[in-house]
Short mmCIF file of C-alpha atoms and ligand atoms in Angstrom, two decimals:
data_model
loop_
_atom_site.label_atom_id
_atom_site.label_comp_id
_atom_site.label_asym_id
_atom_site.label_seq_id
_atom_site.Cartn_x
_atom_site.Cartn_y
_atom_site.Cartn_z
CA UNK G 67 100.89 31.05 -24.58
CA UNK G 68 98.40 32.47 -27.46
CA UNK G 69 96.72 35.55 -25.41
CA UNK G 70 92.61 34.93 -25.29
CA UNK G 71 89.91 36.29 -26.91
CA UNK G 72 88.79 39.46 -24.88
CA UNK G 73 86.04 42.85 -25.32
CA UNK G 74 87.26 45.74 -27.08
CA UNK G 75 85.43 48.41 -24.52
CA UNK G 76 85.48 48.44 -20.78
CA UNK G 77 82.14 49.46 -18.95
CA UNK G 78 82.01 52.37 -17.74
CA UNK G 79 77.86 52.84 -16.47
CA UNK G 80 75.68 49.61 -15.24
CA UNK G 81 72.46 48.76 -14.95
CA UNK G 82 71.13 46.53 -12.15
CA UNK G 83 68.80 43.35 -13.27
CA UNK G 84 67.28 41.50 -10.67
CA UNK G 85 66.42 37.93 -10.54
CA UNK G 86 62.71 36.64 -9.48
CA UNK G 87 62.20 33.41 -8.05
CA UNK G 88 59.82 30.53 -10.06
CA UNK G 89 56.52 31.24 -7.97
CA UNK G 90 56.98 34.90 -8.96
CA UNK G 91 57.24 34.24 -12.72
CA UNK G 92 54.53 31.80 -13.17
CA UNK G 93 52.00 34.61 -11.78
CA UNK G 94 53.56 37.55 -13.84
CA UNK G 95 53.63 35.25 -16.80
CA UNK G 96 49.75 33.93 -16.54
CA UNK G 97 49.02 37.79 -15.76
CA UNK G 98 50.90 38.65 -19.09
CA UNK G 99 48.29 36.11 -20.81
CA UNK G 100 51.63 33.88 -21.36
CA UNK G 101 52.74 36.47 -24.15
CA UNK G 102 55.87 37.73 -23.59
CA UNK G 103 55.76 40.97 -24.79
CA UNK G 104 53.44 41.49 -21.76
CA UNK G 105 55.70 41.46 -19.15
CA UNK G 106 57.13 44.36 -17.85
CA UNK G 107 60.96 44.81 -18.35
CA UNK G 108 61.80 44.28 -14.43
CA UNK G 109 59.76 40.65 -14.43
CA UNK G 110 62.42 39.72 -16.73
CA UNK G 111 66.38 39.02 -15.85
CA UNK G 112 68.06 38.39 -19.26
CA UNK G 113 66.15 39.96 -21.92
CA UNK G 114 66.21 38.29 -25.23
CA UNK G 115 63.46 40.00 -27.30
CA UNK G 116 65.27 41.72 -29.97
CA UNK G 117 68.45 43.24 -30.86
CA UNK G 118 66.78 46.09 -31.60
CA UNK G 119 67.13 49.48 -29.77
CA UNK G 120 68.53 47.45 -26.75
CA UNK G 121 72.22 48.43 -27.36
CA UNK G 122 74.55 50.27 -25.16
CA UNK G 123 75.49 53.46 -26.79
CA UNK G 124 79.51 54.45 -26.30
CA UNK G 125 80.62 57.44 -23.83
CA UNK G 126 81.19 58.87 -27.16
CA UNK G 127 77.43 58.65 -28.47
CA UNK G 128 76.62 60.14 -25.29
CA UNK G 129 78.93 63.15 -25.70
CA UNK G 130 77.38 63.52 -29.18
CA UNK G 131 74.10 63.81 -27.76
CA UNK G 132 74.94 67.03 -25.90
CA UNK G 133 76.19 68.05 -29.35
CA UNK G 134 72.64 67.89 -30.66
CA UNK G 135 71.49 71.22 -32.82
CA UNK G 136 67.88 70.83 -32.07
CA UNK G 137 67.29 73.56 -35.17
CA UNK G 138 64.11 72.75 -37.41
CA UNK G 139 65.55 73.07 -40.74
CA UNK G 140 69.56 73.09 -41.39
CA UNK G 141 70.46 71.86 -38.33
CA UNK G 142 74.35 71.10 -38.17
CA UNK G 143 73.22 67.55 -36.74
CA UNK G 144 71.86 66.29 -39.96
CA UNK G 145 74.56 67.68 -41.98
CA UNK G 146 76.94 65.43 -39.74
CA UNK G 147 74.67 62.81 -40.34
CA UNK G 148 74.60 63.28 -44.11
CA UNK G 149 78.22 63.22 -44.08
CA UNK G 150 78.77 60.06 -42.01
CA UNK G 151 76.09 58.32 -44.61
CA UNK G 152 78.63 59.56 -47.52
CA UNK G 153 81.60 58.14 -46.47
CA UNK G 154 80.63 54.95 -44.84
CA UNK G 155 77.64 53.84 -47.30
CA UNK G 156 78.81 56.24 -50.16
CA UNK G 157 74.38 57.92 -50.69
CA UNK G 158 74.66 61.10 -51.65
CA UNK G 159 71.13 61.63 -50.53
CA UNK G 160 68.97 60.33 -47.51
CA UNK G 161 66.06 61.35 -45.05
CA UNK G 162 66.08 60.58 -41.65
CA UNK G 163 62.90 58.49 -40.39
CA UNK G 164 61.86 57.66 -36.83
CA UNK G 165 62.85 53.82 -37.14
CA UNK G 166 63.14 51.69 -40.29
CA UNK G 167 59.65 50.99 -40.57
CA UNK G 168 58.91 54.71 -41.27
CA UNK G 169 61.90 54.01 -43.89
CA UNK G 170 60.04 51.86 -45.51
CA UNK G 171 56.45 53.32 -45.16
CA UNK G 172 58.00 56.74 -46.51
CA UNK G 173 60.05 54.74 -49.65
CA UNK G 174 57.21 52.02 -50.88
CA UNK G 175 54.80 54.88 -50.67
CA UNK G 176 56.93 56.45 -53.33
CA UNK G 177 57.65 52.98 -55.28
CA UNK G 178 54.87 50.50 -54.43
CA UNK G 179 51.51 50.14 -56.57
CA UNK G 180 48.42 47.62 -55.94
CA UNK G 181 49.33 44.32 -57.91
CA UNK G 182 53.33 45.07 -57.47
CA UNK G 183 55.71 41.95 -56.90
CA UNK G 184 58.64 42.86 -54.42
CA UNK G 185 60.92 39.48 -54.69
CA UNK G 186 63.67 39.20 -52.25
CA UNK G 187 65.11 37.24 -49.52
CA UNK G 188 62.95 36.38 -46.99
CA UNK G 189 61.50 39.94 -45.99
CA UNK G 190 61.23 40.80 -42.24
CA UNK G 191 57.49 41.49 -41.09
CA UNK G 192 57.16 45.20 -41.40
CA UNK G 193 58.78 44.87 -44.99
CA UNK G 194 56.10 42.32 -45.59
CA UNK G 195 53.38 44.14 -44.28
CA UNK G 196 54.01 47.48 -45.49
CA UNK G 197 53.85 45.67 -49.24
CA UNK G 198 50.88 43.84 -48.27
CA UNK G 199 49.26 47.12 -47.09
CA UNK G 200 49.64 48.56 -50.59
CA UNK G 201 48.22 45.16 -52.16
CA UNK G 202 51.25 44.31 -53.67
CA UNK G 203 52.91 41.01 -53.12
CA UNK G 204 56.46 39.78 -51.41
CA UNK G 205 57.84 37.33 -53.23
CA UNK G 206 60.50 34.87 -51.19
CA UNK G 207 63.72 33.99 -53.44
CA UNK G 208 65.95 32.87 -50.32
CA UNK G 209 68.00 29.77 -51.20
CA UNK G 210 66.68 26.43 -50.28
CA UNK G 211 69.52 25.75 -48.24
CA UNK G 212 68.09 28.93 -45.78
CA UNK G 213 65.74 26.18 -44.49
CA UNK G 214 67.66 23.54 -43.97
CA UNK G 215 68.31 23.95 -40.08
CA UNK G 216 71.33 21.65 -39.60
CA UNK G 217 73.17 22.93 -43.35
CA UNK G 218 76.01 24.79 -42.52
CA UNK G 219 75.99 27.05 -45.82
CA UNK G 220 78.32 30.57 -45.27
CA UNK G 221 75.78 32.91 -47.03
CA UNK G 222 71.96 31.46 -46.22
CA UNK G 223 71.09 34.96 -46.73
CA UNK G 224 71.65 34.94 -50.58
CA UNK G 225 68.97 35.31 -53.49
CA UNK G 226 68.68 32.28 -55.70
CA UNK G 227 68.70 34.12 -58.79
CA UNK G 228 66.60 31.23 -60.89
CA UNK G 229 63.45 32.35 -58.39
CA UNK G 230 64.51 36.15 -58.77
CA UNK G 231 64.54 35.80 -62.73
CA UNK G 232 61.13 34.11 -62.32
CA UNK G 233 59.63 36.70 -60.89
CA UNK G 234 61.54 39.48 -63.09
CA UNK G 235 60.31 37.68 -66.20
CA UNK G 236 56.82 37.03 -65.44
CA UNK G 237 55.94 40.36 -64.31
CA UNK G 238 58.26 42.72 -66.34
CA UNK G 239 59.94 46.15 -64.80
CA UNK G 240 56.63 47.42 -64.96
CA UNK G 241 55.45 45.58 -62.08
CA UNK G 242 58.65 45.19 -60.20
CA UNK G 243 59.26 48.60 -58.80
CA UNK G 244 62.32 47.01 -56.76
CA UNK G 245 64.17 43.67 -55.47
CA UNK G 246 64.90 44.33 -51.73
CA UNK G 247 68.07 42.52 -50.43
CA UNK G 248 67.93 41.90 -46.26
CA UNK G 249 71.54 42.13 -44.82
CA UNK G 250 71.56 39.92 -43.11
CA UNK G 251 68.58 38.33 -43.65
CA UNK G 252 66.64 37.91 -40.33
CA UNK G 253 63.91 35.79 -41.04
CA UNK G 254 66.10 33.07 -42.02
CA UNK G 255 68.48 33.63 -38.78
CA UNK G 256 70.34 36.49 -39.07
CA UNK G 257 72.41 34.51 -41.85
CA UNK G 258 74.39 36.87 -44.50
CA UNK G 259 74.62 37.73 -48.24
CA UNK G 260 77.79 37.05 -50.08
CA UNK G 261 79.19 40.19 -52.22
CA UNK G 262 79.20 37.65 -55.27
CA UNK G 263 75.39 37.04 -55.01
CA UNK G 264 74.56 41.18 -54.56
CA UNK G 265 77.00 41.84 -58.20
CA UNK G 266 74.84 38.71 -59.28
CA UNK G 267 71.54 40.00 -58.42
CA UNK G 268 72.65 43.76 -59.49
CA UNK G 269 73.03 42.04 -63.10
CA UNK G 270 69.86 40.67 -63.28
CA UNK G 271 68.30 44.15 -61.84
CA UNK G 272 70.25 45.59 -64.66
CA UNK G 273 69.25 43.08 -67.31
CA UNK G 274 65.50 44.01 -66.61
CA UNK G 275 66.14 47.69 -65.63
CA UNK G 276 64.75 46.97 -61.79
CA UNK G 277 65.76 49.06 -58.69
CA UNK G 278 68.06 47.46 -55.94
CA UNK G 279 67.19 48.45 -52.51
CA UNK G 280 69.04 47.30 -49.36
CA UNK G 281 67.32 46.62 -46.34
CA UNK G 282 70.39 47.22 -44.45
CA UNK G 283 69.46 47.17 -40.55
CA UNK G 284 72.16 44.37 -39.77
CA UNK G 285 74.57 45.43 -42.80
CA UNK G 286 77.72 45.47 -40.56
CA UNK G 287 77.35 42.32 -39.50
CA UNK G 288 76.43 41.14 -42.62
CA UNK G 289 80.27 42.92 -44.08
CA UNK G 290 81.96 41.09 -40.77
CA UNK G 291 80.68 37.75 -42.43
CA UNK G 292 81.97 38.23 -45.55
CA UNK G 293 85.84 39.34 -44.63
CA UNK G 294 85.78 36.15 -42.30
CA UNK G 295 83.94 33.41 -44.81
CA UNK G 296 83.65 34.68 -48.46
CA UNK G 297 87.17 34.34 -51.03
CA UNK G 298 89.69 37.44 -51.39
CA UNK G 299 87.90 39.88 -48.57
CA UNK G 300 89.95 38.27 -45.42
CA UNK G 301 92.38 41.56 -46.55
CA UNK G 302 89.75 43.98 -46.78
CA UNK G 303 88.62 46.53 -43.85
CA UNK G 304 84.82 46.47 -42.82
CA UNK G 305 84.71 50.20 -44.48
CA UNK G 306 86.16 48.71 -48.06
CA UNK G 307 83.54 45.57 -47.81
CA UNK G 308 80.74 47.88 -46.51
CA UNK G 309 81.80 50.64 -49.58
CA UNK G 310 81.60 48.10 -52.49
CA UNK G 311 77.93 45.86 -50.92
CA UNK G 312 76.23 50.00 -51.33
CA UNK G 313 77.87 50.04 -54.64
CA UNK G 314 75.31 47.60 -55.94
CA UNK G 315 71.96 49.28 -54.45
CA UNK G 316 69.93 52.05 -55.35
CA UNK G 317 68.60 53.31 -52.25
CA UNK G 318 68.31 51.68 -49.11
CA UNK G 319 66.19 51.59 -45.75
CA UNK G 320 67.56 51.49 -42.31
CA UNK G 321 66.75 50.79 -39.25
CA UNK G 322 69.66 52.51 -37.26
CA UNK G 323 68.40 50.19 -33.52
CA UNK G 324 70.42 47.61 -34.65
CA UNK G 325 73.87 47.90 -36.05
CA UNK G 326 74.52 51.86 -35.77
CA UNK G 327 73.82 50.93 -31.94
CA UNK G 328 71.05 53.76 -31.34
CA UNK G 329 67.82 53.01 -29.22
CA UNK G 330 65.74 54.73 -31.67
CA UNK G 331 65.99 56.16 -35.35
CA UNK G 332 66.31 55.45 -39.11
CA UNK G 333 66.53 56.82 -42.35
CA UNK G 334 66.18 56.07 -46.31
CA UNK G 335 69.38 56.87 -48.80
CA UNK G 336 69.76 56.85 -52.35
CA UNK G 337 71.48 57.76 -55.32
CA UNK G 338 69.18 59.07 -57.18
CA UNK G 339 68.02 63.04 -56.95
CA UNK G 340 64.66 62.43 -58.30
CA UNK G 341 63.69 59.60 -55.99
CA UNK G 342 64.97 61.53 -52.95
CA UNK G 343 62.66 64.85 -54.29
CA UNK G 344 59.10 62.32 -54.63
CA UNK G 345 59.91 60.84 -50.99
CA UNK G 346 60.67 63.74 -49.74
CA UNK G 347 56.86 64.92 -50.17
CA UNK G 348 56.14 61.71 -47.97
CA UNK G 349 58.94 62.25 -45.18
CA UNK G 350 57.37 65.73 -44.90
CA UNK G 351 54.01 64.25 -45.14
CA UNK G 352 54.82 61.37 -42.54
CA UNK G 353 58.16 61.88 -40.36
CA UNK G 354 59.42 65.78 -41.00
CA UNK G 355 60.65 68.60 -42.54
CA UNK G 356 63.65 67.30 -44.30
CA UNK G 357 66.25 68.02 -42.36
CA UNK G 358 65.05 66.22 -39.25
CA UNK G 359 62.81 63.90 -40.67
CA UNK G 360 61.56 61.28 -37.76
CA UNK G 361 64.41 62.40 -35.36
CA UNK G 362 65.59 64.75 -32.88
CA UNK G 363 69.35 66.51 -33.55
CA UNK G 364 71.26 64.63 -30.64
CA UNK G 365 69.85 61.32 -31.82
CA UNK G 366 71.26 61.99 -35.33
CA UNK G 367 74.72 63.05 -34.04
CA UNK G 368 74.59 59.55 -31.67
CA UNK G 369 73.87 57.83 -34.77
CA UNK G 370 76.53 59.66 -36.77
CA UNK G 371 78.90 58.62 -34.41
CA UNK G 372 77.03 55.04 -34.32
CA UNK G 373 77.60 54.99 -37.71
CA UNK G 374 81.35 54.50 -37.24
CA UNK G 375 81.31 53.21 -34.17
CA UNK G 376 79.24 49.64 -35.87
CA UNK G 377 82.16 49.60 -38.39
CA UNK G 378 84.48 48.67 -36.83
CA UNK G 379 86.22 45.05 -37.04
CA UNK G 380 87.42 44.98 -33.17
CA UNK G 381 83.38 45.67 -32.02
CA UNK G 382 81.53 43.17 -34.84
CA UNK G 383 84.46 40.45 -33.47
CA UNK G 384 83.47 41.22 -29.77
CA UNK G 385 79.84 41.24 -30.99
CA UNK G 386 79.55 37.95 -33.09
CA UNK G 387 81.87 36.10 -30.98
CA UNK G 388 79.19 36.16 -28.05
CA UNK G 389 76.57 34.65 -30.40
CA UNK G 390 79.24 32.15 -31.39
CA UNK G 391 79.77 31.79 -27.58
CA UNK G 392 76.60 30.73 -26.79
CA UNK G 393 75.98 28.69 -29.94
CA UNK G 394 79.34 26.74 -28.83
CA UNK G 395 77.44 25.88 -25.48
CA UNK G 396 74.14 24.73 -27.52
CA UNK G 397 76.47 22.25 -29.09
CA UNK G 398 77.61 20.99 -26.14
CA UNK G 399 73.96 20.14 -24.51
CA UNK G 400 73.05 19.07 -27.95
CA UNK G 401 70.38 21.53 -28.66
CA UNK G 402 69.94 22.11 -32.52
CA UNK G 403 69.32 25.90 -34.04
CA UNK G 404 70.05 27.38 -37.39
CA UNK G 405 72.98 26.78 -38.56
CA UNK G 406 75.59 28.95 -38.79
CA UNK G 407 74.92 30.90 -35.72
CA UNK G 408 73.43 34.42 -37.01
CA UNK G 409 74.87 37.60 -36.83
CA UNK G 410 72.35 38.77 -34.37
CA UNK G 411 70.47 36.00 -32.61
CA UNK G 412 70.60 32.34 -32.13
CA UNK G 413 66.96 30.63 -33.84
CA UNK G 414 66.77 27.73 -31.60
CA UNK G 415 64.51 24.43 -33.27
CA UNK G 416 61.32 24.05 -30.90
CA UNK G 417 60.50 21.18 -32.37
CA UNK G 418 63.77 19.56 -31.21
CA UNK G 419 63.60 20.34 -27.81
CA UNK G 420 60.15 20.02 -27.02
CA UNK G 421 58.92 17.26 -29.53
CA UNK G 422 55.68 16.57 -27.36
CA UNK G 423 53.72 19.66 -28.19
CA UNK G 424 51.58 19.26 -31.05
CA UNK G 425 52.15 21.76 -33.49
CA UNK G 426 48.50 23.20 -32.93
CA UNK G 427 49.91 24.04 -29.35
CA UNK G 428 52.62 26.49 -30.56
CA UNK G 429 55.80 24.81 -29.41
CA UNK G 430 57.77 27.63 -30.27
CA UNK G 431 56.04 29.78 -28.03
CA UNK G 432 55.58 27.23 -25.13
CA UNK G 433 59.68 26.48 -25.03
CA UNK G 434 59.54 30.58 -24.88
CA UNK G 435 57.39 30.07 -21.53
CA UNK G 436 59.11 27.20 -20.47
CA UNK G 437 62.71 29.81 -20.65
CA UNK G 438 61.35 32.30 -18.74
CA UNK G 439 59.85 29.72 -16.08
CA UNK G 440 63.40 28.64 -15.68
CA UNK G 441 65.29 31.30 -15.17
CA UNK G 442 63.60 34.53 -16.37
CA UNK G 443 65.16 34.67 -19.62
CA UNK G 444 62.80 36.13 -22.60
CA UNK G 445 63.48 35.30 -26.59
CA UNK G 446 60.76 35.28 -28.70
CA UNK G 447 58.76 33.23 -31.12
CA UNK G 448 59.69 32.91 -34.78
CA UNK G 449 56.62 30.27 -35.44
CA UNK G 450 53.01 29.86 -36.05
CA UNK G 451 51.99 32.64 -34.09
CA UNK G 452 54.19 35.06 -36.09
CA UNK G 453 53.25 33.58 -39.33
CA UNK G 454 49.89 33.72 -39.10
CA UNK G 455 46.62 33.04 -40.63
CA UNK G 456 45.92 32.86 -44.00
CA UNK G 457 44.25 35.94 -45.16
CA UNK G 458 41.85 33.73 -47.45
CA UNK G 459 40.74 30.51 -45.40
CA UNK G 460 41.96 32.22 -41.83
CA UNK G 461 43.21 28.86 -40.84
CA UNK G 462 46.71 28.76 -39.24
CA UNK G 463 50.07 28.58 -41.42
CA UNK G 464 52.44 26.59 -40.48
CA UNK G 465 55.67 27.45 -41.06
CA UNK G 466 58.19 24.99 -42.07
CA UNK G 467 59.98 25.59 -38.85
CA UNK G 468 59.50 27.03 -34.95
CA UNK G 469 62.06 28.75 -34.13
CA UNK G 470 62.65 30.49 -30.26
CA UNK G 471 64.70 33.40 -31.27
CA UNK G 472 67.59 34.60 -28.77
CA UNK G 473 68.31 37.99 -30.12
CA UNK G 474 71.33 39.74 -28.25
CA UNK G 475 71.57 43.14 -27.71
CA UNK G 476 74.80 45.09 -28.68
CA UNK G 477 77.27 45.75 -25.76
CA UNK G 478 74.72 44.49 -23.21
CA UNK G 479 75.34 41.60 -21.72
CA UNK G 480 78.43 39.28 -20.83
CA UNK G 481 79.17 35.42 -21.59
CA UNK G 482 78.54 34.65 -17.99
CA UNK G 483 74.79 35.84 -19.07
CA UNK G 484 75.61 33.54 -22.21
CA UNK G 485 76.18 30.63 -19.65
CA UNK G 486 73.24 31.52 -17.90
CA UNK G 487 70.87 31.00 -21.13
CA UNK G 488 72.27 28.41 -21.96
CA UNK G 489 71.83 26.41 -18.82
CA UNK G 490 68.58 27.29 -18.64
CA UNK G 491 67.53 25.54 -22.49
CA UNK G 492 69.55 22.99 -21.32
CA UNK G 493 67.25 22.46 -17.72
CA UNK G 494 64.31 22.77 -20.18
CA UNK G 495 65.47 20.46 -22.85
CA UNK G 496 66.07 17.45 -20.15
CA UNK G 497 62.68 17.57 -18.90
CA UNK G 498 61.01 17.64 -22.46
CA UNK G 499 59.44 14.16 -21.88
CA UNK G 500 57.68 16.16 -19.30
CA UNK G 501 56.09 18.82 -21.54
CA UNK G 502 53.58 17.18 -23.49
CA UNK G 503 51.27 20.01 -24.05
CA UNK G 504 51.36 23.91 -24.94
CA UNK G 505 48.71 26.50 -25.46
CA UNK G 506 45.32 27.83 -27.10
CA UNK G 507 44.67 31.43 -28.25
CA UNK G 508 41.45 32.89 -26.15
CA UNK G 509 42.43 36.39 -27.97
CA UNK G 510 43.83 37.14 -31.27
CA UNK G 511 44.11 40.35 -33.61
CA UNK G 512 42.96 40.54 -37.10
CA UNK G 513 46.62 40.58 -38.32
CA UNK G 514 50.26 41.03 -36.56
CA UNK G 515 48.74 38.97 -33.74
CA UNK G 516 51.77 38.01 -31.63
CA UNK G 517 52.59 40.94 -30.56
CA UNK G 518 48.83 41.26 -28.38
CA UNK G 519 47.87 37.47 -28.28
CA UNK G 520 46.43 36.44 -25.00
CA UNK G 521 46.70 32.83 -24.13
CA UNK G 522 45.60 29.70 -22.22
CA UNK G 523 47.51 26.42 -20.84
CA UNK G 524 46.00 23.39 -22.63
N1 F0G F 742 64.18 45.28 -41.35
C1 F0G F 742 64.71 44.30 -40.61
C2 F0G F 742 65.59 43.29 -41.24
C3 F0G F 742 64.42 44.23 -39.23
O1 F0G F 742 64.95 43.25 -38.49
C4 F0G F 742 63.59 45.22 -38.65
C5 F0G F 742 63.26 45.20 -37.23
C6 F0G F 742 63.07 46.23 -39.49
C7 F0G F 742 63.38 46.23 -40.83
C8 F0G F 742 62.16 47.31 -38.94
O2 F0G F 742 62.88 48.22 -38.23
O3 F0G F 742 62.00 48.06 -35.91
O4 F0G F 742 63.31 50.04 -36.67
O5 F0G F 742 61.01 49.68 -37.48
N2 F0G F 742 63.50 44.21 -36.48
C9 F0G F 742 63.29 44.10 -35.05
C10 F0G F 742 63.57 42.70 -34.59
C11 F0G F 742 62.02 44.66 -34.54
O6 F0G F 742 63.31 42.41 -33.41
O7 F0G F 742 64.09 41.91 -35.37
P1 F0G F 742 62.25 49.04 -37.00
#
């Protein structure tokens, strides 16, 4: 008999979660102004939020962190950090930032002028805003196919290169400081980009003389997806895939919370000497001296080891298989979500399960309530409450879909949790006739407003 599927770590530390019955929850959750990101981390049992800084670091990340030369210029810690960069992502120079926002703050400030296009694939939020800040403008190229929820399509993460020539030829090099390439694209589900579309879009940067940079927070499981779906790299080790996707950027920005498994920490490589000296001047300016940057010397040596640790086949199977597991058990209650299943999360379609709530209502965000009413469980919204107002007529924009994202952390949680979430969409699902109504917005920010939103039951 063919052996199954099992981890590749055993746990060695726990953490207890506790459950909280229904009566509990709808209290904490009207308290929290039925935002999620109100709640406080023990009102919630399986938490969903993000991917990001939620992993469990290794016994060996741990042992690094005792490691840690705490030194404020030269510290061993970023030379072993410098070195892991090299050989796994092949930059000969990088900064380290506090998270991959900074990455990007410190880089655009270097790259980005007012009236600047930035084309790419579907940039996540901070990319987005940190462009916006700087009046310039993000131009999406994703395929079409990226929002089409039911296509299953191996690489929705990839450019379409006739919108990425548009923009290169209307605007000129001169006002395209840099395409930015998301692996794997989040916004559109955590779905990948082949290595034929990054030679492809290299090209084209070539052709108009136009920097590459990565946005490479999920790049691991980005190379995973390509050994496993795209032609003649089923042979190749994650290293080898990982070594030739750098081979076609310039620089890149990372946020190290996701796939080098750290709870905090980033950093910015490139190739180039002169682009590391002028951001330098701004990691000095905005993160720190050089050689620490945003970070402290045992974080870099966790990451370092992180680094290596994300890399590996045997984890990214154990990793992506969960996702798969748990998309597998959508299918079978007949609940619809991006397809493929992402790297990282599962975008569950609000509109499908809860087809009552009018738009205006935010169904994304009441199946997010409805979730935690059920059984605790938090994801959050990828719908009109992330996307926005228009920053000319301030009415909302809705997005073509409403997504509920599950994110799962890294090493976290196990597929009896997976079960557990599952069930629980499933219990919401069959009462949808039920739900027939969602909720209005008594407080909102001037921009970024899910993340402080108060709201009210219609
Ligand atoms: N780029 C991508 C693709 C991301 O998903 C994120 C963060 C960032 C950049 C910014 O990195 O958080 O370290 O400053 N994504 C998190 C999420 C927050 O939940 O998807 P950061």
């Amino acid at each position: 008999m063919e052996l199954p599927f099992s981890e590749s770590y055993k746990i060695k530390v726990v953490e207890t979660i506790r459950k909280s019955t229904r009566q509990e929850r709808e209290q904490w959750i009207k308290e929290a102004g039925y935002n999620l990101f109100n709640l406080k981390s023990d009102q919630v049992f399986i938490d969903l939020l993000t991917d990001s800084g939620t992993g469990a670091m290794s016994d060996r990340q741990w042992a690094e962190l005792m490691k840690g030369d705490e030194s404020y210029a030269g510290a061993s810690s970023y030379y072993k950090l410098k070195a892991a960069i090299k050989d796994i992502l092949g930059f000969e120079y990088f900064l380290p930032t506090h998270q991959g926002r900074a990455a990007e703050n410190v880089l655009f400030s270097t790259l980005i002028k007012e009236g600047h296009k930035i084309p790419g694939n579907a940039h996540f939020d901070t990319t987005k805003g940190h462009i916006e800040f700087r009046k310039a403008t993000a131009v999406d190229c994703t395929i079409d196919e990226a929002y089409v929820v039911e296509q299953e399509h191996p690489f929705k993460g990839n450019l379409d290169l006739n919108k990425l020539e548009k923009v290169l030829k209307e605007n000129g090099a001169e006002n395209v400081p840099m395409i930015i390439v998301t692996l794997t694209c989040n916004t559109s589900g955590g779905q990948p980009v082949s290595l034929k579309n990054m030679r492809e879009v290299r090209a084209l940067a070539d052709t108009y003389g136009v920097k590459i940079v990565y946005d490479s927070a999920r790049f691991a499981e980005n190379a995973y997806f390509i050994k496993l779906r795209e032609e003649g790299y089923g042979d190749r080790s994650i290293r080898e895939i990982v070594s030739e996707m750098f081979s076609y950027a310039d620089a890149m920005t990372m946020s190290s919370k996701k796939d080098a498994i750290v709870n905090m920490g980033g950093f910015i490589a490139m190739k180039d000497k002169e682009l590391f000296k002028a951001a330098t001047t701004y990691n000095i300016m905005f993160e720190g001296f050089i050689t620490y940057g945003g970070m402290s010397g045992r974080d870099m040596n966790a990451l370092a080891q992180g680094l290596y640790e994300g890399t590996e086949f045997e984890y990214l199977q154990t990793r992506i298989k969960q996702v798969e597991y748990l998309g597998a058990k959508l299918d079978e209650y007949g609940i619809r979500y991006q397809r493929p299943v992402g790297g990282h999360a599962i975008f569950v379609d609000a509109l499908q399960i809860l087809p009552n709530v009018p738009r205006e209502q935010f169904p994304a965000q009441t199946l997010g309530v409805e979730l935690y009413l059920e059984a605790g469980i938090r994801g959050v919204e990828i719908g009109t409450l992330l996307a926005d107002r228009d920053p000319v007529t301030r009415e909302n924009r809705y997005p073509e879909l409403e997504f509920l994202r599950l994110a799962i952390p890294r090493r976290v949680y196990t597929n009896n949790h997976m079960d557990v979430v599952a069930a629980a969409l499933k219990n919401v699902f069959d009462r949808k006739d039920t739900i027939t109504s969602g909720y209005k917005i008594i407080y909102e920010a001037p921009i970024m407003r899910h993340f402080t939103v108060e709201l009210e039951k219609v």
